[in-house]
Tab-separated table of C-alpha atoms in Angstrom:
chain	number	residue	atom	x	y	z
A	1	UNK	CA	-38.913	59.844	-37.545
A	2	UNK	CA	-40.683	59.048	-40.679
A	3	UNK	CA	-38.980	59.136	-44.218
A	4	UNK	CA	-40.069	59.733	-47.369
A	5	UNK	CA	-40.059	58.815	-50.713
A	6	UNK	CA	-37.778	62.060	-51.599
A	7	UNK	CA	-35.976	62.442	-49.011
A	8	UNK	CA	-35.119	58.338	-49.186
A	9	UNK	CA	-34.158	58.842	-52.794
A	10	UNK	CA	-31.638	62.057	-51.128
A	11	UNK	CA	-30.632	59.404	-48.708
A	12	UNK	CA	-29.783	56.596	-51.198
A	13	UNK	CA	-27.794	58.475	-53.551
A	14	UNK	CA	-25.641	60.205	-50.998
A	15	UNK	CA	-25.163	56.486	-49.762
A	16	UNK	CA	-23.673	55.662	-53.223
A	17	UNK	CA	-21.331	58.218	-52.577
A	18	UNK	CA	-20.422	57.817	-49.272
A	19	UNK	CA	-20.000	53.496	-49.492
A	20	UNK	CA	-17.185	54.400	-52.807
A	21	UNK	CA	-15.294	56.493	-50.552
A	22	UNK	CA	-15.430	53.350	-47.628
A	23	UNK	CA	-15.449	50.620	-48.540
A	24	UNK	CA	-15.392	47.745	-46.417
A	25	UNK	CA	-17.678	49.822	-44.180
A	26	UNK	CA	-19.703	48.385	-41.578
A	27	UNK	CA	-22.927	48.378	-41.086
A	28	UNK	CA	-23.228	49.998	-37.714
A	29	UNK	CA	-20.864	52.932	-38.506
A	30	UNK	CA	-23.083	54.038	-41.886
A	31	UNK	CA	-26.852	53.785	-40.282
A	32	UNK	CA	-25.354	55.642	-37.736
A	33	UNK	CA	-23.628	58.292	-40.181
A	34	UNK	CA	-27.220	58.585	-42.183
A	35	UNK	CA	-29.329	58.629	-38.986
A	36	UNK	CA	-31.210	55.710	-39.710
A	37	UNK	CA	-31.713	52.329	-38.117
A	38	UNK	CA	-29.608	49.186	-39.876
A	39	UNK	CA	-32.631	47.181	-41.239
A	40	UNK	CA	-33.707	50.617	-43.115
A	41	UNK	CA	-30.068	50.546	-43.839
A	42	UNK	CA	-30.382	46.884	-45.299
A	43	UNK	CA	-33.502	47.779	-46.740
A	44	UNK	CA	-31.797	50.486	-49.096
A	45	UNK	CA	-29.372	48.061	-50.078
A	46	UNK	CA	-31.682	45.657	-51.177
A	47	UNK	CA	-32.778	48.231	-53.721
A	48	UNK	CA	-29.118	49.859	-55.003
A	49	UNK	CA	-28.155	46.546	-56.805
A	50	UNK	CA	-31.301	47.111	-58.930
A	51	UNK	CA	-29.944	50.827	-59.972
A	52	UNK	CA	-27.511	51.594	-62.761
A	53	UNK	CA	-26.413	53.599	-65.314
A	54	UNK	CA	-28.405	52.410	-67.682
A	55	UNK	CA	-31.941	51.699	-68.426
A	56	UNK	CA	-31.434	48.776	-70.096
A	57	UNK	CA	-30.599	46.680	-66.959
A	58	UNK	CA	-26.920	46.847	-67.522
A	59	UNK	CA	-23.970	48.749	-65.599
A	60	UNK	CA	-25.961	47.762	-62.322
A	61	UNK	CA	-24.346	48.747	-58.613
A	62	UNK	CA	-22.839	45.511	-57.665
A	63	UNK	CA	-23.264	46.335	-53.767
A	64	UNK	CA	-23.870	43.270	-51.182
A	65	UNK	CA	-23.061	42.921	-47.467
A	66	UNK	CA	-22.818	39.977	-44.928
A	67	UNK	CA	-24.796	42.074	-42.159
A	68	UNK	CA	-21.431	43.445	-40.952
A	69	UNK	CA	-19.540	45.039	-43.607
A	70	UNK	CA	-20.866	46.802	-46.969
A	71	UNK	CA	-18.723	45.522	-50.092
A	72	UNK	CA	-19.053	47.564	-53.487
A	73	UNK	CA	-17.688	45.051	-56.287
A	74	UNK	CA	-17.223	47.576	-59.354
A	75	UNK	CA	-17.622	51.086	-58.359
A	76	UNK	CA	-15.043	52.322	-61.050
A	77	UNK	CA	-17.889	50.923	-63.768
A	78	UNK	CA	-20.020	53.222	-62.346
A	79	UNK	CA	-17.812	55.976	-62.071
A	80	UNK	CA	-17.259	56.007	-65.616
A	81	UNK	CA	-19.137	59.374	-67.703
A	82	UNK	CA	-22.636	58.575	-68.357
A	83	UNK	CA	-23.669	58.097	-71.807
A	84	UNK	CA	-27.215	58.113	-72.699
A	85	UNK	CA	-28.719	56.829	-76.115
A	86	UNK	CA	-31.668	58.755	-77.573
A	87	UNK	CA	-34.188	56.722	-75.999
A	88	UNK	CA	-32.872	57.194	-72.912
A	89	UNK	CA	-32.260	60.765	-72.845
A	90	UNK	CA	-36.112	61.271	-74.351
A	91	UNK	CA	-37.275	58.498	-71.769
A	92	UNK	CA	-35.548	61.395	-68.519
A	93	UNK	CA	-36.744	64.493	-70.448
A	94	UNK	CA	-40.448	63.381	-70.446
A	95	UNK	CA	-40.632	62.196	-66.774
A	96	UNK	CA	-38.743	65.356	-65.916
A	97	UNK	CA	-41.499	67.400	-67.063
A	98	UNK	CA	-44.041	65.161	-66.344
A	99	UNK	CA	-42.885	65.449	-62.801
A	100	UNK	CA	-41.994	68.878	-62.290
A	101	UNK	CA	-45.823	69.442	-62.820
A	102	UNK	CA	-46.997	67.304	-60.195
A	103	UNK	CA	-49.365	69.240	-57.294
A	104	UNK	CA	-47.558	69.348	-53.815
A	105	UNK	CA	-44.272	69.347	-54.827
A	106	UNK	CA	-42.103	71.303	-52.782
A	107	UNK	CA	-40.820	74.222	-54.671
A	108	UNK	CA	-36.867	73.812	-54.196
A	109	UNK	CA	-37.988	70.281	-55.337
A	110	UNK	CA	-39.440	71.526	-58.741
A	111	UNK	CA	-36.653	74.399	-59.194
A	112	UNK	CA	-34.001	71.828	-58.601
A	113	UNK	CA	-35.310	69.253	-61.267
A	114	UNK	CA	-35.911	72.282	-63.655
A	115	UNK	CA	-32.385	72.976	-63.867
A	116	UNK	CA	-31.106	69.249	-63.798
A	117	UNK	CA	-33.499	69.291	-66.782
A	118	UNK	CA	-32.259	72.225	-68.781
A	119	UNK	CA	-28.676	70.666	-67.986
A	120	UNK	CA	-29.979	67.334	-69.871
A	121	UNK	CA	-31.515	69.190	-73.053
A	122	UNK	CA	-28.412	70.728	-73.377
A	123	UNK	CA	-26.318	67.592	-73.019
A	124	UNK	CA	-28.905	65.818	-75.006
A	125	UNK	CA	-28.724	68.123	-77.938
A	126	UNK	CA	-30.542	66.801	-81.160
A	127	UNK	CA	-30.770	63.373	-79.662
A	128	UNK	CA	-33.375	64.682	-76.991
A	129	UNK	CA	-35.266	66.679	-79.462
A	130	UNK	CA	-38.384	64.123	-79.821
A	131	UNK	CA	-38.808	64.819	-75.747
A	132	UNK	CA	-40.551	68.154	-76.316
A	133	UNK	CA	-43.098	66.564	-78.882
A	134	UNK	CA	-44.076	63.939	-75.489
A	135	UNK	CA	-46.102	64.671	-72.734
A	136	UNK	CA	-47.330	62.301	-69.948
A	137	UNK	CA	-50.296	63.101	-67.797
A	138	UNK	CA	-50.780	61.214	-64.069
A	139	UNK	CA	-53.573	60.046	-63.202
A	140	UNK	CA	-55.441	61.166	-59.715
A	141	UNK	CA	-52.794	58.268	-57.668
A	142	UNK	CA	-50.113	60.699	-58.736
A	143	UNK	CA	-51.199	63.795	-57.346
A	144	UNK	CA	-52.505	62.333	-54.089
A	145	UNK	CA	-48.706	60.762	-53.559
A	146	UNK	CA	-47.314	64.225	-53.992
A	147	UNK	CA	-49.313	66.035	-51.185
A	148	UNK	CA	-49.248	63.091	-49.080
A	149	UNK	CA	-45.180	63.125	-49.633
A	150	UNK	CA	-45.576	67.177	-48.820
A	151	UNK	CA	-47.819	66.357	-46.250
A	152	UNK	CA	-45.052	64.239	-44.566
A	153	UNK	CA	-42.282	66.606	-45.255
A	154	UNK	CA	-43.710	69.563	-43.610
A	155	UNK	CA	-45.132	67.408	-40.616
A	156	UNK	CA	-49.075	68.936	-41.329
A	157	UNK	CA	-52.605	67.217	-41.008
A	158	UNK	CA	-54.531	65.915	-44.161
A	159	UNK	CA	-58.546	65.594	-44.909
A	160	UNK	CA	-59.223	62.528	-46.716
A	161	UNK	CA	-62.234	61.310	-48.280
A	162	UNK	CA	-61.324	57.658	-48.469
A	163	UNK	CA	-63.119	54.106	-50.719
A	164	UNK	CA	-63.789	51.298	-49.234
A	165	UNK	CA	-64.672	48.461	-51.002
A	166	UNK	CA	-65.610	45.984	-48.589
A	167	UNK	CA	-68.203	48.398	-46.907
A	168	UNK	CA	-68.730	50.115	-50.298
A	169	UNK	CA	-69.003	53.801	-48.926
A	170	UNK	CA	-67.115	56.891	-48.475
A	171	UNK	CA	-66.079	57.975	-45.731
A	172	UNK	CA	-64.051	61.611	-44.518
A	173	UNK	CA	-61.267	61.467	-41.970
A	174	UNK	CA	-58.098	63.451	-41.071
A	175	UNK	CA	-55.228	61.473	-40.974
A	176	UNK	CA	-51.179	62.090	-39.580
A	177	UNK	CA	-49.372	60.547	-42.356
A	178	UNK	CA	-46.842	58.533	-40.869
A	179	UNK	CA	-45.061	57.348	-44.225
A	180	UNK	CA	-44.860	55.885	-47.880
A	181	UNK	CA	-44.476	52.384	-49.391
A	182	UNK	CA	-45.793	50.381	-51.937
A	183	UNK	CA	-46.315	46.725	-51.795
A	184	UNK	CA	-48.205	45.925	-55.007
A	185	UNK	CA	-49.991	49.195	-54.852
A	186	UNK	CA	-48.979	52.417	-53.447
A	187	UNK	CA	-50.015	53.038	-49.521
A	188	UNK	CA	-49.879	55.583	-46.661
A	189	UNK	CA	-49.303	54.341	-43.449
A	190	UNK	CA	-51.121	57.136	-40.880
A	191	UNK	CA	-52.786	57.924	-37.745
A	192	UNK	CA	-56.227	58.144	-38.389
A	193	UNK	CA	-58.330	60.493	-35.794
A	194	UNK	CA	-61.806	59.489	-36.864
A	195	UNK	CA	-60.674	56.080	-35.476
A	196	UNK	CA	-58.054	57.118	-33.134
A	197	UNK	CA	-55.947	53.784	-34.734
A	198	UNK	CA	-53.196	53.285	-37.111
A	199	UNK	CA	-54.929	52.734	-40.238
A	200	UNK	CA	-53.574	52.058	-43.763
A	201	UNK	CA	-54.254	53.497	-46.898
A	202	UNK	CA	-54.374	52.868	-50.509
A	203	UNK	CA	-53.633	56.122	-52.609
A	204	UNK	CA	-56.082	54.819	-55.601
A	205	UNK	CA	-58.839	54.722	-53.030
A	206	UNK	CA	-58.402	58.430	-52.180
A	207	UNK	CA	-61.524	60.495	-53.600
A	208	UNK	CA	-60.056	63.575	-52.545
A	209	UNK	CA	-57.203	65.019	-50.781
A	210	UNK	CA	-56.637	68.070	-48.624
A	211	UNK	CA	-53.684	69.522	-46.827
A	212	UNK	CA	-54.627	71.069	-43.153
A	213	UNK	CA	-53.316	73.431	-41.551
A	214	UNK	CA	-53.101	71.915	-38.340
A	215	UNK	CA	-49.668	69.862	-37.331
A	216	UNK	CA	-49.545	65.955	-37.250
A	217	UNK	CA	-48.289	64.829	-34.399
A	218	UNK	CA	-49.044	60.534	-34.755
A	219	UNK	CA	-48.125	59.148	-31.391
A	220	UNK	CA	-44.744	57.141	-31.306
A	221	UNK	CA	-44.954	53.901	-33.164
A	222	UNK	CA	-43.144	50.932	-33.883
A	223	UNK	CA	-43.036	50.678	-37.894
A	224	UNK	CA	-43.881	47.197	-39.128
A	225	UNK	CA	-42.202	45.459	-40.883
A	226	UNK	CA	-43.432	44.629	-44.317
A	227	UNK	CA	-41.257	42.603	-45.889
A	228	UNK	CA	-43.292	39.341	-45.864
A	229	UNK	CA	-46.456	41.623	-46.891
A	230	UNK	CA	-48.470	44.406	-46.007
A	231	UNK	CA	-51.142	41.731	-44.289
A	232	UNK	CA	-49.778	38.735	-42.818
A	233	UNK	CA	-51.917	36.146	-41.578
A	234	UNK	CA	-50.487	33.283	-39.552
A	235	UNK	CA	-50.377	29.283	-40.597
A	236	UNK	CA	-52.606	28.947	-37.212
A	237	UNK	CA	-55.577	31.508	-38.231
A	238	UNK	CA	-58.326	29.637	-39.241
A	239	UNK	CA	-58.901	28.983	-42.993
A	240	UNK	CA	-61.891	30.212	-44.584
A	241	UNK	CA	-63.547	29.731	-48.726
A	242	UNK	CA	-65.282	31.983	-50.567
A	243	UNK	CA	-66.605	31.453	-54.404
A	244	UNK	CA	-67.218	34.594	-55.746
A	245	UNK	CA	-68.763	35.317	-58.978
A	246	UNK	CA	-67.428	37.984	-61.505
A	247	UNK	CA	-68.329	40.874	-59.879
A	248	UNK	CA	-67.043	39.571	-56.805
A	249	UNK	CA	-63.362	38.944	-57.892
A	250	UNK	CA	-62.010	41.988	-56.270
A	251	UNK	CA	-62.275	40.092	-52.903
A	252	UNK	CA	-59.063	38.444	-54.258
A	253	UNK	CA	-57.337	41.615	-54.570
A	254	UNK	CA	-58.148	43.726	-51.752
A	255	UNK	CA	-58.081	40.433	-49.018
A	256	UNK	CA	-54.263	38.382	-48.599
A	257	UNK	CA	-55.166	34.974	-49.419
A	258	UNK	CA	-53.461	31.574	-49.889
A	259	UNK	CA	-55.277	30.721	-53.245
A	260	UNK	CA	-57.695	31.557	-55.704
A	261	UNK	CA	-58.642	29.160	-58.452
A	262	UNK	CA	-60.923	30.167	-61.519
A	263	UNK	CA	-64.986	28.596	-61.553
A	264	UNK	CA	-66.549	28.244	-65.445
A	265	UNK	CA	-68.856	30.675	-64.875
A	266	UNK	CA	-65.843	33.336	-64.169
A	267	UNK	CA	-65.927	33.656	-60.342
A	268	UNK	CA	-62.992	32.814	-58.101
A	269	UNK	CA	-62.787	30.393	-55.268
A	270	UNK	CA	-60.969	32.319	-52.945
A	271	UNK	CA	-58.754	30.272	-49.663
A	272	UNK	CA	-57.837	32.581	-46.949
A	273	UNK	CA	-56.589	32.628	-43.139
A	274	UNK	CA	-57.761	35.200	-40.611
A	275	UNK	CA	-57.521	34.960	-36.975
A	276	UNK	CA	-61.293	36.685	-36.810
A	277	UNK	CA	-63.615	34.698	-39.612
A	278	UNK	CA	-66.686	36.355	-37.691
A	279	UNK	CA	-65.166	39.694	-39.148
A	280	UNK	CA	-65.981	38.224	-42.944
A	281	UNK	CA	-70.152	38.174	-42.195
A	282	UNK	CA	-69.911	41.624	-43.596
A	283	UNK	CA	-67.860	40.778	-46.371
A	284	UNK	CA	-70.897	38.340	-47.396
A	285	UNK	CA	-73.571	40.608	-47.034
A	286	UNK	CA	-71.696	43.097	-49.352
A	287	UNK	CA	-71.261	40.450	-51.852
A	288	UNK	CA	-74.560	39.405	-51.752
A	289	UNK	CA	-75.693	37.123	-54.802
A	290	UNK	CA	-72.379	37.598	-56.297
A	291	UNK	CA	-70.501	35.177	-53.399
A	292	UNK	CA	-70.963	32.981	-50.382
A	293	UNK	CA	-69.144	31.697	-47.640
A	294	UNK	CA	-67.955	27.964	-48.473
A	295	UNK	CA	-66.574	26.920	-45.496
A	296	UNK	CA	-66.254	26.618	-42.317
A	297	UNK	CA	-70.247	25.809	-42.501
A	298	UNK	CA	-70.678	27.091	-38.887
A	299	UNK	CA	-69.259	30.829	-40.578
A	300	UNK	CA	-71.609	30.238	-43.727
A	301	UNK	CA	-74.999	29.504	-41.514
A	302	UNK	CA	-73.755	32.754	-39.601
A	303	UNK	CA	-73.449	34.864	-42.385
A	304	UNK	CA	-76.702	33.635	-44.057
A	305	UNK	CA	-78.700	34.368	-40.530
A	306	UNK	CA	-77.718	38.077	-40.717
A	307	UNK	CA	-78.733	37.630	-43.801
A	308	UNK	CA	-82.272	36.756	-43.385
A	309	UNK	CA	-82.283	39.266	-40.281
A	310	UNK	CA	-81.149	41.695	-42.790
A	311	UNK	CA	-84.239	41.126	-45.485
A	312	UNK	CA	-86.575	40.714	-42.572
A	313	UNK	CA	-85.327	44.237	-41.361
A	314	UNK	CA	-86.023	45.435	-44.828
A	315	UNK	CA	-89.378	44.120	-45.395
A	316	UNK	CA	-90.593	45.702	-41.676
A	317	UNK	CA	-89.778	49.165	-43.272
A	318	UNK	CA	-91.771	48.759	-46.750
């Protein structure tokens, strides 16, 4: 079954809790305790040892494992009462608000963080006083992760109207949400039923969000793993170079690609690998003057013949 992002962040700090009381525990026995499979296990620990106590990158969980057992080096450090300084306790206070008012949130959700929050003003005292005199306001990305996290949670449908760069148009679809994760930039992995595929989604792309009524049910699949990247082309795919001009150099973030060096005139020459360079044709034509297709030259006569079939098209209707 999918997981996410709240109910990981429920799974990773009962795991603090549950790895002090064992430790020495193997690998096996705890995915097996937490439901989970061991490389989402090994996954999660990957991330602990970057969580502390402090925000200052000290007091950090000291957690490692050799693939069979689960060693936690200083879990009496931890256990230790928290102290926060006033820029840490003003730095909780604001997100805690900031969150709370987030769109899709699941009520127990927003009544649980309300009280951890009242709990932290009152600890806080007169060093969390500057807190109320913040405010921090998402941005659209934030909004769309909450009902896509709600979405997921309560197993429903969503309506999407969905960017696309590379084709430049808008485009509305219902999706299954399958799960969360950000590699760079934040993503939903789903099931998409306008093209009955697993398609992939980047939450600052999303014009507009709706939750549906109707269940998802996304047919059992394999998740994949993305730890070398959310696009991973192999060393055999063939290699293809584009320059791109200014208003070309988002090529260079939205395609994986070995290289891309700077040109004066401040375009990009972009090297990339893709095991279907006929599938980059379009890519040209939506570039038009502002790139071109370097190399391999039998690719670049290809893409300027649609070209010219294109403009030919275009002059028959004038």
């Amino acid at each position: 079954m999918a997981t996410n992002a709240i109910d990981q962040t429920r799974r990773m700090l009962s795991l603090v809790t549950y790895l002090r009381e064992r430790p020495g525990a193997h690998v096996q026995d705890v995915a097996r305790a937490f439901g989970i499979t061991e490389d989402e296990l090994i996954s999660d620990l990957d991330v602990l040892p970057m969580c502390g106590t402090s925000f200052r990158g000290g007091d950090l969980l000291d957690i490692d494992t050799d693939g069979d057992r689960i060693w936690w080096h200083n879990p009496d450090d931890v256990a230790e009462p928290l102290r926060l300084a006033a820029d840490e306790a003003t730095a909780l206070l604001v997100a805690a608000r900031a969150v709370a008012t987030l769109p899709g949130l699941r009520e127990s959700d927003r009544l649980a963080l309300v009280r951890a929050t009242a709990k932290l003003e009152t600890a806080a005292g007169e060093s969390g006083a500057a807190s109320s005199r913040l405010s921090v306001t998402f941005e659209a990305e934030g909004g769309v992760f909450a009902d896509v996290d709600r979405a997921i949670s309560e197993r429903r449908r969503l309506w999407l109207r969905y960017y696309s760069p590379a084709r430049d148009e808008l485009t509305e679809r219902e999706v299954d949400p399958i799960r969360l994760f950000a590699v760079g930039h934040t993503y939903m992995e789903g099931w998409c039923r306008l093209s009955e595929a697993r398609r992939t989604f980047r939450l600052d792309r999303v014009a507009e969000i709706r939750l549906l009524d109707a269940p998802a049910a996304p047919p059992e699949l394999e998740l994949r793993d993305l730890s070398e990247g959310l696009v991973q082309p192999a060393a055999e795919d063939p290699e293809v170079v584009i320059e791109v001009g200014t208003g070309g150099r988002w090529v260079a973030e939205y395609y994986p690609h070995d290289s891309a060096e700077e040109l004066p005139d401040g375009g990009l020459r972009i090297t990339l690998r893709t095991p279907d360079p006929a599938s980059l044709r379009r890519l040209a034509l939506r570039l038009g003057g502002e790139g071109r297709i370097v190399t391999p030259p039998e690719l670049a006569d290809s893409a300027r013949s649609a070209a010219r079939e294109a403009l030919a098209a275009y002059d028959d209707t004038v």
